[in-house]
Coordinates of C-alpha atoms in Angstrom, one line a residue:
X23 CA 0.0 0.0 0.0
X24 CA 1.3 3.4 -0.9
X25 CA 2.0 5.8 2.0
X26 CA -0.6 8.3 0.8
X27 CA -3.2 5.5 0.7
X28 CA -2.2 4.3 4.1
X29 CA -2.5 7.8 5.7
X30 CA -6.0 8.1 4.2
X31 CA -6.9 4.6 5.5
X32 CA -5.5 5.6 9.0
X33 CA -7.8 8.6 9.1
X34 CA -10.8 6.5 8.1
X35 CA -10.0 4.0 10.9
X36 CA -9.9 6.9 13.4
X37 CA -13.1 8.5 12.0
X38 CA -14.9 5.2 12.3
X39 CA -14.2 5.1 16.1
X40 CA -14.4 8.8 16.8
X41 CA -14.5 10.2 19.4
X42 CA -13.3 7.0 21.1
X43 CA -9.5 6.4 21.1
X44 CA -8.0 3.5 19.2
X45 CA -4.9 1.7 20.4
X46 CA -1.7 1.7 18.4
X47 CA -1.7 -2.1 18.2
X48 CA -5.3 -2.2 16.8
X49 CA -4.5 0.3 14.1
X50 CA -1.3 -1.6 13.2
X51 CA -3.3 -4.8 12.9
X52 CA -6.0 -3.1 10.7
X53 CA -3.5 -1.6 8.3
X54 CA -1.1 -4.6 8.4
X55 CA 2.0 -2.5 9.4
X56 CA 4.2 -2.2 12.5
X57 CA 3.2 -0.1 15.6
X58 CA 6.2 2.1 14.9
X59 CA 4.9 2.9 11.4
X60 CA 1.6 3.9 13.0
X61 CA 3.5 6.3 15.3
X62 CA 5.3 7.9 12.3
X63 CA 2.1 8.2 10.3
X64 CA 0.1 9.8 13.1
X65 CA 2.9 12.3 13.6
X66 CA 2.9 13.1 9.9
X67 CA -0.9 13.7 10.0
X68 CA -0.7 15.9 13.0
X69 CA 2.0 18.0 11.3
X70 CA -0.4 18.3 8.3
X71 CA -3.1 19.7 10.6
X72 CA -5.3 16.7 11.2
X73 CA -6.7 17.0 14.7
X74 CA -5.4 13.7 16.2
X75 CA -4.6 13.6 19.9
X76 CA -3.2 10.9 22.3
X77 CA -4.9 9.6 25.4
X78 CA -2.7 7.7 27.8
X79 CA -3.6 4.8 30.1
X80 CA -5.1 1.3 29.6
X81 CA -8.1 2.7 27.7
X82 CA -6.1 5.2 25.7
X83 CA -4.8 5.5 22.2
X84 CA -5.2 7.8 19.3
X85 CA -8.5 9.8 18.8
X86 CA -9.7 12.0 16.0
X87 CA -11.9 15.1 16.6
X88 CA -15.4 13.9 15.7
X89 CA -16.2 17.3 14.3
X90 CA -13.4 17.3 11.7
X91 CA -14.5 16.7 8.1
X92 CA -12.7 15.3 5.2
X93 CA -12.5 17.1 1.8
X94 CA -14.8 15.8 -0.9
X95 CA -14.5 12.0 -1.3
X96 CA -11.8 10.8 -3.6
X97 CA -11.7 7.1 -4.8
X98 CA -9.0 5.3 -6.6
X99 CA -9.9 2.9 -9.4
X100 CA -10.1 -0.3 -7.4
X101 CA -12.2 1.4 -4.7
X102 CA -14.6 2.6 -7.3
X103 CA -14.7 -0.8 -8.9
X104 CA -15.5 -2.4 -5.5
X105 CA -18.4 0.1 -5.1
X106 CA -20.0 -0.4 -8.5
X107 CA -19.6 -4.2 -8.2
X108 CA -21.3 -4.1 -4.8
X109 CA -24.1 -1.8 -6.1
X110 CA -24.6 -4.1 -9.1
X111 CA -25.7 -6.9 -6.7
X112 CA -28.7 -4.7 -5.6
X113 CA -30.6 -5.2 -8.8
X114 CA -33.2 -7.5 -7.0
X115 CA -33.1 -5.6 -3.7
X116 CA -35.0 -2.5 -2.5
X117 CA -33.7 0.8 -3.8
X118 CA -32.3 -0.9 -6.9
X119 CA -32.9 2.3 -9.0
X120 CA -31.0 4.4 -6.4
X121 CA -28.2 1.9 -6.5
X122 CA -27.9 2.3 -10.3
X123 CA -27.8 6.0 -10.0
X124 CA -25.1 5.8 -7.3
X125 CA -23.0 3.5 -9.5
X126 CA -23.3 6.0 -12.4
X127 CA -22.2 8.8 -10.1
X128 CA -19.2 6.8 -9.0
X129 CA -18.2 6.2 -12.6
X130 CA -18.8 9.8 -13.6
X131 CA -16.6 11.0 -10.6
X132 CA -13.5 9.4 -12.1
X133 CA -11.9 11.3 -14.9
X134 CA -9.2 10.8 -17.4
X135 CA -6.9 7.7 -17.1
X136 CA -8.6 6.5 -13.9
X137 CA -12.1 6.6 -15.5
X138 CA -10.8 4.7 -18.6
X139 CA -9.2 2.2 -16.2
X140 CA -12.5 1.7 -14.3
X141 CA -14.4 1.1 -17.5
X142 CA -11.8 -1.5 -18.7
X143 CA -11.9 -3.4 -15.3
X144 CA -15.7 -3.2 -15.1
X145 CA -16.0 -4.8 -18.5
X146 CA -14.1 -7.9 -17.0
X147 CA -16.4 -8.3 -14.0
X148 CA -19.8 -9.8 -14.2
X149 CA -22.3 -9.6 -11.3
X150 CA -25.6 -11.5 -11.9
X151 CA -28.7 -10.8 -9.9
X152 CA -29.0 -13.0 -6.8
X153 CA -25.3 -13.8 -7.0
X154 CA -24.1 -15.9 -4.2
X155 CA -21.3 -14.7 -1.9
X156 CA -17.8 -16.0 -2.5
X157 CA -16.8 -18.7 0.0
X158 CA -13.1 -18.8 -1.2
X159 CA -10.4 -18.7 1.4
X160 CA -9.1 -15.1 2.0
X161 CA -5.6 -15.8 0.6
X162 CA -7.1 -17.4 -2.6
X163 CA -9.5 -14.6 -3.1
X164 CA -6.8 -11.9 -2.6
X165 CA -4.5 -13.5 -5.1
X166 CA -7.2 -13.9 -7.7
X167 CA -8.3 -10.2 -7.2
X168 CA -4.7 -9.1 -7.8
X169 CA -4.3 -11.4 -10.7
X170 CA -7.4 -10.0 -12.4
X171 CA -6.5 -6.4 -11.7
X172 CA -3.0 -6.9 -13.2
X173 CA -4.1 -9.4 -15.8
X174 CA -1.5 -11.8 -14.6
X175 CA -0.8 -15.5 -15.4
X176 CA -1.4 -17.6 -12.3
X177 CA -0.6 -21.2 -11.5
X178 CA -3.6 -22.9 -9.9
X179 CA -4.1 -26.1 -8.1
X180 CA -7.7 -26.9 -9.0
X181 CA -10.2 -29.6 -8.3
X182 CA -12.3 -30.1 -11.5
X183 CA -15.9 -31.2 -11.9
X184 CA -14.8 -34.9 -12.0
X185 CA -13.0 -34.5 -8.6
X186 CA -9.6 -34.7 -10.3
X187 CA -6.9 -32.3 -8.9
X188 CA -4.9 -30.5 -11.6
X189 CA -2.1 -28.0 -11.7
X190 CA -2.4 -25.5 -14.6
X191 CA -1.4 -22.1 -15.8
X192 CA -4.3 -19.7 -16.3
X193 CA -4.4 -16.2 -17.7
X194 CA -6.6 -14.3 -15.2
X195 CA -9.0 -12.0 -17.2
X196 CA -12.2 -11.6 -15.2
X197 CA -14.5 -12.5 -12.3
X198 CA -18.0 -13.7 -12.3
X199 CA -20.4 -13.8 -9.4
X200 CA -23.5 -15.8 -10.2
X201 CA -26.2 -17.7 -8.2
X202 CA -24.0 -20.8 -8.8
X203 CA -20.9 -19.4 -7.2
X204 CA -17.9 -17.1 -7.7
X205 CA -15.6 -17.8 -10.7
X206 CA -12.3 -16.8 -12.1
X207 CA -12.6 -16.3 -15.8
X208 CA -9.5 -16.9 -17.8
X209 CA -7.7 -18.7 -20.6
X210 CA -6.5 -22.1 -19.5
X211 CA -3.2 -23.0 -21.1
X212 CA -3.6 -26.7 -20.1
X213 CA -6.9 -27.0 -22.0
X214 CA -6.2 -24.3 -24.6
X215 CA -9.4 -22.4 -24.2
X216 CA -11.6 -20.1 -22.1
X217 CA -12.6 -21.6 -18.8
X218 CA -14.3 -20.6 -15.6
X219 CA -12.7 -21.7 -12.3
X220 CA -14.9 -21.9 -9.2
X221 CA -13.0 -20.1 -6.4
X222 CA -13.9 -22.5 -3.7
X223 CA -12.4 -25.3 -5.7
X224 CA -9.0 -23.6 -6.1
X225 CA -6.6 -25.2 -3.7
X226 CA -3.8 -22.6 -4.1
X227 CA -2.8 -19.7 -6.3
X228 CA 0.7 -18.6 -7.3
X229 CA 1.1 -15.4 -9.2
X230 CA 3.8 -15.5 -11.9
X231 CA 5.7 -12.5 -13.2
X232 CA 4.0 -12.9 -16.7
X233 CA 1.4 -10.5 -17.9
X234 CA -1.3 -12.2 -19.9
X235 CA -2.1 -11.0 -23.5
X236 CA -5.3 -9.0 -23.9
X237 CA -8.3 -11.2 -24.7
X238 CA -12.0 -10.6 -25.2
X239 CA -13.5 -11.8 -21.9
X240 CA -17.0 -12.0 -23.4
X241 CA -15.7 -14.3 -26.1
X242 CA -14.1 -16.6 -23.5
X243 CA -17.3 -17.5 -21.7
X244 CA -20.1 -16.1 -23.9
X245 CA -21.0 -13.0 -21.9
X246 CA -23.5 -10.7 -23.4
X247 CA -24.9 -7.3 -22.4
X248 CA -23.3 -5.0 -19.9
X249 CA -20.9 -5.8 -17.1
X250 CA -20.6 -5.1 -13.4
X251 CA -21.6 -1.4 -13.6
X252 CA -25.2 -2.2 -14.4
X253 CA -25.4 -5.8 -13.0
X254 CA -27.6 -6.8 -15.9
X255 CA -28.5 -10.4 -16.3
X256 CA -26.5 -11.9 -19.2
X257 CA -28.5 -12.6 -22.3
X258 CA -26.5 -15.7 -23.1
X259 CA -25.5 -18.5 -20.9
X260 CA -23.2 -20.2 -23.5
X261 CA -20.1 -21.4 -21.7
X262 CA -19.3 -20.0 -18.3
X263 CA -19.6 -22.0 -15.1
X264 CA -21.3 -25.4 -15.1
X265 CA -25.0 -25.4 -14.7
X266 CA -24.9 -28.3 -12.3
X267 CA -24.8 -27.0 -8.7
X268 CA -21.9 -28.8 -7.0
X269 CA -21.9 -27.1 -3.6
X270 CA -23.2 -30.4 -2.1
X271 CA -23.3 -31.3 1.5
X272 CA -22.4 -34.3 3.5
X273 CA -18.6 -33.8 3.7
X274 CA -16.9 -32.5 6.8
X275 CA -14.0 -33.0 9.2
X276 CA -15.5 -36.2 10.6
X277 CA -16.1 -37.7 7.2
X278 CA -12.6 -36.9 5.9
X279 CA -11.0 -38.3 9.1
X280 CA -13.1 -41.5 8.9
X281 CA -12.0 -42.0 5.3
X282 CA -8.4 -41.7 6.2
X283 CA -8.6 -44.0 9.3
X284 CA -10.1 -46.7 7.1
X285 CA -7.0 -46.9 4.9
X286 CA -4.3 -49.4 5.8
X287 CA -1.1 -48.4 7.6
X288 CA -2.4 -44.9 8.6
X289 CA -1.2 -43.1 11.7
X290 CA -2.8 -39.9 13.1
X291 CA -1.5 -37.2 15.3
X292 CA -3.4 -34.3 16.8
X293 CA -1.9 -30.9 17.3
X294 CA -4.3 -28.2 18.5
X295 CA -7.3 -28.2 16.2
X296 CA -5.6 -30.1 13.4
X297 CA -5.4 -33.8 12.9
X298 CA -2.7 -35.0 10.6
X299 CA -2.8 -38.4 8.9
X300 CA 0.4 -40.1 7.6
X301 CA 1.3 -43.3 5.8
X302 CA 4.9 -44.7 5.4
X303 CA 6.1 -41.9 7.7
X304 CA 4.8 -39.1 5.3
X305 CA 1.7 -37.0 5.9
X306 CA -1.0 -37.0 3.2
X307 CA -3.9 -35.3 4.9
X308 CA -4.4 -32.6 7.6
X309 CA -8.0 -32.0 8.8
X310 CA -8.8 -28.8 10.6
X311 CA -11.7 -28.4 13.0
X312 CA -13.0 -25.4 11.1
X313 CA -13.7 -27.5 8.0
X314 CA -10.5 -27.0 6.0
X315 CA -8.4 -29.8 4.7
X316 CA -4.9 -29.9 3.2
X317 CA -4.0 -32.8 1.0
X318 CA -0.8 -33.7 -0.8
X319 CA -2.1 -34.6 -4.2
X320 CA 0.7 -33.6 -6.5
X321 CA 4.1 -35.1 -5.8
X322 CA 5.8 -32.4 -8.0
X323 CA 4.2 -29.6 -5.9
X324 CA 5.5 -28.7 -2.5
X325 CA 2.2 -26.9 -1.7
X326 CA -0.7 -28.9 -0.2
X327 CA -4.1 -28.7 -1.9
X328 CA -6.4 -26.8 0.4
X329 CA -10.1 -27.1 0.2
X330 CA -13.2 -26.5 2.3
X331 CA -14.7 -29.9 3.1
X332 CA -18.4 -29.1 3.1
X333 CA -18.1 -27.8 -0.5
X334 CA -16.8 -31.1 -1.9
X335 CA -19.1 -34.0 -2.9
X336 CA -18.7 -37.1 -0.9
X337 CA -17.6 -39.2 -3.8
X338 CA -14.9 -36.6 -4.7
X339 CA -13.8 -36.5 -1.1
X340 CA -13.3 -40.2 -1.2
X341 CA -11.3 -40.0 -4.4
X342 CA -9.0 -37.2 -3.3
X343 CA -8.2 -38.7 0.2
X344 CA -7.4 -42.1 -1.4
X345 CA -5.3 -40.4 -4.1
X346 CA -3.3 -38.5 -1.5
X347 CA -2.8 -41.7 0.5
X348 CA -1.6 -43.6 -2.5
X349 CA 1.1 -41.0 -3.1
X350 CA 2.8 -41.9 0.2
X351 CA 1.6 -45.4 1.2
X352 CA 3.9 -48.4 0.9
X353 CA 3.2 -50.9 -1.9
X354 CA 2.1 -53.6 0.5
X355 CA -0.5 -51.2 2.1
X356 CA -1.8 -50.3 -1.4
X357 CA -2.1 -54.0 -2.3
X358 CA -3.9 -54.8 1.0
X359 CA -6.4 -51.9 0.3
X360 CA -7.1 -53.2 -3.2
X361 CA -7.7 -56.7 -1.8
X362 CA -10.3 -55.3 0.6
X363 CA -12.1 -53.4 -2.1
X364 CA -12.2 -56.5 -4.3
X365 CA -13.7 -58.5 -1.5
X366 CA -16.2 -55.8 -0.4
X367 CA -19.8 -57.0 -0.3
X368 CA -22.3 -55.6 -2.9
X369 CA -23.7 -52.2 -2.2
X370 CA -27.3 -51.9 -1.1
X371 CA -30.0 -51.4 -3.7
X372 CA -33.4 -49.6 -3.4
X373 CA -35.1 -52.9 -3.5
X374 CA -33.2 -54.0 -0.4
X375 CA -34.5 -51.0 1.4
X376 CA -38.0 -51.4 0.0
X377 CA -38.2 -55.0 1.2
X378 CA -37.3 -53.9 4.7
X379 CA -39.8 -51.0 4.8
X380 CA -42.8 -52.9 3.3
X381 CA -42.3 -55.7 5.8
X382 CA -43.6 -53.3 8.5
X383 CA -47.3 -53.1 9.0
X384 CA -49.5 -50.2 7.9
X385 CA -47.1 -48.8 5.5
X386 CA -48.0 -47.2 2.1
X387 CA -45.7 -46.3 -0.7
X388 CA -45.8 -43.2 -2.8
X389 CA -43.7 -42.5 -5.8
X390 CA -43.1 -39.0 -7.3
X391 CA -41.4 -38.2 -10.6
X392 CA -39.2 -35.1 -10.2
X393 CA -36.9 -33.2 -12.5
X394 CA -33.8 -34.6 -10.8
X395 CA -35.1 -38.1 -10.6
X396 CA -37.8 -40.2 -9.0
X397 CA -38.5 -40.0 -5.3
X398 CA -40.0 -42.8 -3.2
X399 CA -41.5 -42.1 0.2
X400 CA -43.1 -44.5 2.7
X401 CA -45.8 -43.4 5.1
X402 CA -47.6 -44.7 8.1
X403 CA -50.6 -43.1 9.6
X404 CA -50.5 -40.5 6.9
X405 CA -46.9 -39.4 7.8
X406 CA -43.7 -40.0 5.9
X407 CA -41.0 -41.7 7.9
X408 CA -38.5 -42.8 5.2
X409 CA -37.7 -41.3 1.8
X410 CA -35.3 -42.4 -0.9
X411 CA -34.0 -40.5 -3.9
X412 CA -34.5 -36.9 -2.9
X413 CA -33.4 -35.7 0.5
X414 CA -34.7 -32.2 0.8
X415 CA -31.9 -29.6 0.3
X416 CA -29.3 -32.1 -1.0
X417 CA -28.0 -31.2 -4.5
X418 CA -26.6 -33.6 -7.2
X419 CA -24.7 -35.8 -7.1
X420 CA -25.3 -36.6 -3.5
X421 CA -29.1 -36.7 -4.0
X422 CA -28.9 -39.7 -6.5
X423 CA -29.1 -42.5 -3.9
X424 CA -29.8 -40.8 -0.6
X425 CA -32.0 -42.5 2.0
X426 CA -33.5 -40.1 4.5
X427 CA -34.6 -41.8 7.8
X428 CA -36.8 -39.1 9.3
X429 CA -36.6 -39.8 13.0
X430 CA -33.5 -41.2 14.8
X431 CA -33.6 -40.9 18.6
X432 CA -29.9 -41.5 19.0
X433 CA -28.8 -39.4 16.0
X434 CA -25.6 -38.1 17.6
X435 CA -24.4 -41.6 18.4
X436 CA -25.2 -42.8 14.9
X437 CA -23.4 -39.9 13.3
X438 CA -20.3 -40.3 15.6
X439 CA -20.3 -44.1 15.1
X440 CA -20.1 -44.2 11.3
X441 CA -19.4 -40.7 9.8
X442 CA -18.3 -42.4 6.6
X443 CA -21.9 -43.6 6.0
X444 CA -24.3 -41.3 8.0
X445 CA -24.5 -37.5 7.8
X446 CA -27.0 -34.6 8.1
X447 CA -27.2 -31.1 6.7
X448 CA -28.0 -27.8 8.3
X449 CA -31.5 -28.2 7.0
X450 CA -32.2 -31.0 9.6
X451 CA -31.2 -29.0 12.7
X452 CA -28.8 -29.5 15.5
X453 CA -27.0 -32.9 14.9
X454 CA -26.8 -33.3 18.7
X455 CA -30.6 -33.6 19.0
X456 CA -32.9 -36.4 17.7
X457 CA -33.9 -35.9 14.1
X458 CA -33.4 -37.2 10.6
X459 CA -30.2 -39.0 9.4
X460 CA -29.1 -39.4 5.8
X461 CA -27.1 -42.2 4.2
X462 CA -26.3 -43.1 0.6
X463 CA -27.0 -46.7 -0.5
X464 CA -23.7 -46.7 -2.5
X465 CA -21.9 -46.2 0.9
X466 CA -23.6 -49.1 2.5
X467 CA -23.1 -52.8 1.8
X468 CA -25.4 -55.8 2.4
X469 CA -23.6 -56.2 5.7
X470 CA -25.2 -53.0 6.9
X471 CA -28.8 -53.9 6.0
X472 CA -29.7 -55.1 9.5
X473 CA -28.4 -51.8 11.1
X474 CA -30.5 -49.8 8.5
X475 CA -33.5 -52.0 9.3
X476 CA -33.3 -51.1 13.0
X477 CA -33.0 -47.4 12.2
X478 CA -36.0 -47.6 9.8
X479 CA -38.1 -49.4 12.4
X480 CA -37.3 -46.8 15.0
X481 CA -38.5 -44.1 12.6
X482 CA -41.6 -46.1 11.8
X483 CA -42.4 -46.4 15.5
X484 CA -42.4 -42.6 16.0
X485 CA -45.3 -42.2 13.6
X486 CA -47.3 -45.4 13.4
X487 CA -50.7 -45.4 15.0
X488 CA -50.6 -46.7 18.6
X489 CA -53.0 -49.6 17.9
X490 CA -50.8 -50.9 15.1
X491 CA -47.7 -50.5 17.2
X492 CA -49.2 -52.4 20.1
X493 CA -50.2 -55.2 17.8
X494 CA -46.8 -55.3 16.3
X495 CA -45.1 -55.3 19.8
X496 CA -47.3 -58.2 20.9
X497 CA -46.4 -60.1 17.8
X498 CA -42.7 -59.6 18.5
X499 CA -43.1 -60.8 22.0
X500 CA -44.7 -64.0 20.8

């Protein structure tokens, strides 16, 4: 940050707290400089006539006169771009017309080279109505922003739609915020074409010293209409990010850890909030309690691949954990794992579950044809207690073979006992309380059918008419 920009930011920090004092340490942390630099900057501002005084003591610090006013607002190009981008998201919110006028005033306020620079940058940013917020890690987001602003070539570690990790060089040309996620738009040198890279699937970003050649961003991904200044909905959806929503649920620290523990020859070690898994004396996975994971997927890259677990489909999570383990596991451990997979019993089928459910008395079956596949639900006493095929807010591909057992009295114990097979989403409430559990048939074998049958019967007992339950209980006692 230039010193002039830092002085301006320092005044803004003080104005935001005026007339309360702000400690030197807090200002240093906010501006990412040393406390000594804050002292020098405050002295420079005081010499320039800015009314800043010092209060001593434990509650002291630097304070700005609340009645002091700045001259008319001056924005640099990136600050103006941030404003018009944020205002573009207001197209579907109250005061949308006012937001458009405000964006036009911001653009009109920049003259000459800065105004031309803003127009050039705005043409490379797309904000669609109802765009989702970015869930990328701060360091990834900061690197992508810098790369787009400077049109740099970056080296990405990226998890593609098939769950395959790749390392590729990408020319960073634009950003897209859409209802399906936030994307870096660029020219992929690995694939030789325009691509959109979802930010929360980027494991790491390394800026190179190369400036990318100018390209038509609209031609890369099929944008049409205006860019971020208006926030208009694109007229064309050719290209761009995939239509399939892949922010699926069901992954998490417990799931990733359970996958690692099931592999042969794995040792784990806890250090604070991080659990590290190793094989052959070499780490391959670190799981953090906040939902982040670091995997060593590329033997040629010293940097681990970082990803947020709840944003990765369960099948992809299985794939990347095993891939990382195979990079370091001894040959005998890999052979043992392959032998276990070859001897694994067959996965459960919908007909297996159907037989268990319909063996219970007073059960009716209802089938529904939905856009994303058929759904089967079983009811007793007019209330659904088990459903297969579409589990509320789950999105593809997890939805394809999901069984939802509506009532599980010991839900916390079930989830803790087999996190590789049972899970819930935020939609189903606090996992520590009784409620629904989810499981995928592809993650269960015929050996697990008796356990599922018990859970299904428990759910059935919660809703079946009392007279039917009493008769069923008497029959069991006989």
